[in-house]
GROMACS .gro file of C-alpha atoms in nm:
model
   64
    1MET     CA    1   0.000   0.000   0.000
    2LYS     CA    2   0.112   0.350  -0.074
    3GLY     CA    3   0.199   0.563   0.229
    4GLU     CA    4   0.258   0.280   0.475
    5ILE     CA    5   0.515   0.342   0.746
    6MET     CA    6   0.766   0.070   0.830
    7VAL     CA    7   0.748  -0.015   1.198
    8MET     CA    8   1.061  -0.122   1.388
    9ALA     CA    9   1.296  -0.033   1.102
   10LYS     CA   10   1.654  -0.143   1.157
   11LEU     CA   11   1.908   0.124   1.243
   12HIS     CA   12   2.264   0.063   1.130
   13LEU     CA   13   2.548   0.229   1.321
   14ILE     CA   14   2.905   0.216   1.199
   15CYS     CA   15   3.189   0.380   1.390
   16GLY     CA   16   3.355   0.643   1.173
   17ASN     CA   17   3.687   0.576   1.346
   18CYS     CA   18   3.728   0.198   1.327
   19GLY     CA   19   3.432   0.072   1.119
   20CYS     CA   20   3.292  -0.149   1.396
   21ASN     CA   21   2.917  -0.195   1.376
   22ASP     CA   22   2.817  -0.408   1.674
   23MET     CA   23   2.995  -0.293   1.991
   24TRP     CA   24   2.794   0.013   2.099
   25GLU     CA   25   2.699   0.154   2.437
   26TRP     CA   26   2.501   0.469   2.490
   27LYS     CA   27   2.461   0.722   2.769
   28HIS     CA   28   2.213   1.005   2.811
   29ASN     CA   29   2.347   1.311   2.990
   30PRO     CA   30   2.105   1.591   3.083
   31GLU     CA   31   2.413   1.806   3.152
   32PHE     CA   32   2.763   1.762   3.018
   33PHE     CA   33   3.094   1.944   3.003
   34ASP     CA   34   3.258   2.064   2.683
   35ASP     CA   35   3.611   2.202   2.734
   36ASP     CA   36   3.539   2.240   3.109
   37GLU     CA   37   3.228   2.450   3.041
   38LEU     CA   38   2.893   2.319   3.167
   39ILE     CA   39   2.642   2.280   2.885
   40ASP     CA   40   2.278   2.260   2.999
   41ASP     CA   41   2.171   2.103   2.671
   42GLU     CA   42   2.070   1.738   2.679
   43ASN     CA   43   2.292   1.505   2.484
   44VAL     CA   44   2.318   1.137   2.398
   45PHE     CA   45   2.661   0.984   2.357
   46LEU     CA   46   2.745   0.662   2.175
   47PHE     CA   47   3.059   0.479   2.284
   48CYS     CA   48   3.234   0.238   2.049
   49ARG     CA   49   3.367  -0.038   2.273
   50ASN     CA   50   3.604  -0.152   1.998
   51CYS     CA   51   3.815   0.167   1.970
   52ALA     CA   52   3.682   0.374   2.267
   53THR     CA   53   3.566   0.662   2.045
   54ILE     CA   54   3.288   0.879   2.187
   55HIS     CA   55   3.028   1.004   1.938
   56SER     CA   56   2.782   1.280   2.032
   57LEU     CA   57   2.441   1.268   1.868
   58ASN     CA   58   2.405   1.645   1.916
   59ASP     CA   59   2.687   1.692   1.664
   60ASN     CA   60   2.472   1.538   1.387
   61ALA     CA   61   2.110   1.590   1.492
   62LYS     CA   62   1.886   1.889   1.431
   63LYS     CA   63   1.737   2.054   1.739
   64ASN     CA   64   1.365   2.130   1.747
   0.00000   0.00000   0.00000
């Protein structure tokens, strides 16, 4: 049918540093520090457990 929405679509994450795609952890921080300055903006971080790179979703997501 036209206009149907796929439910439970798969999300694929690939680390831009090492290419790993299955060793992720995430953490939600309502407050976080950037260069020792407190940022009151909520952020979600993804941690690649393969290479220990931290990825911030705020770097790539639009804010409403």
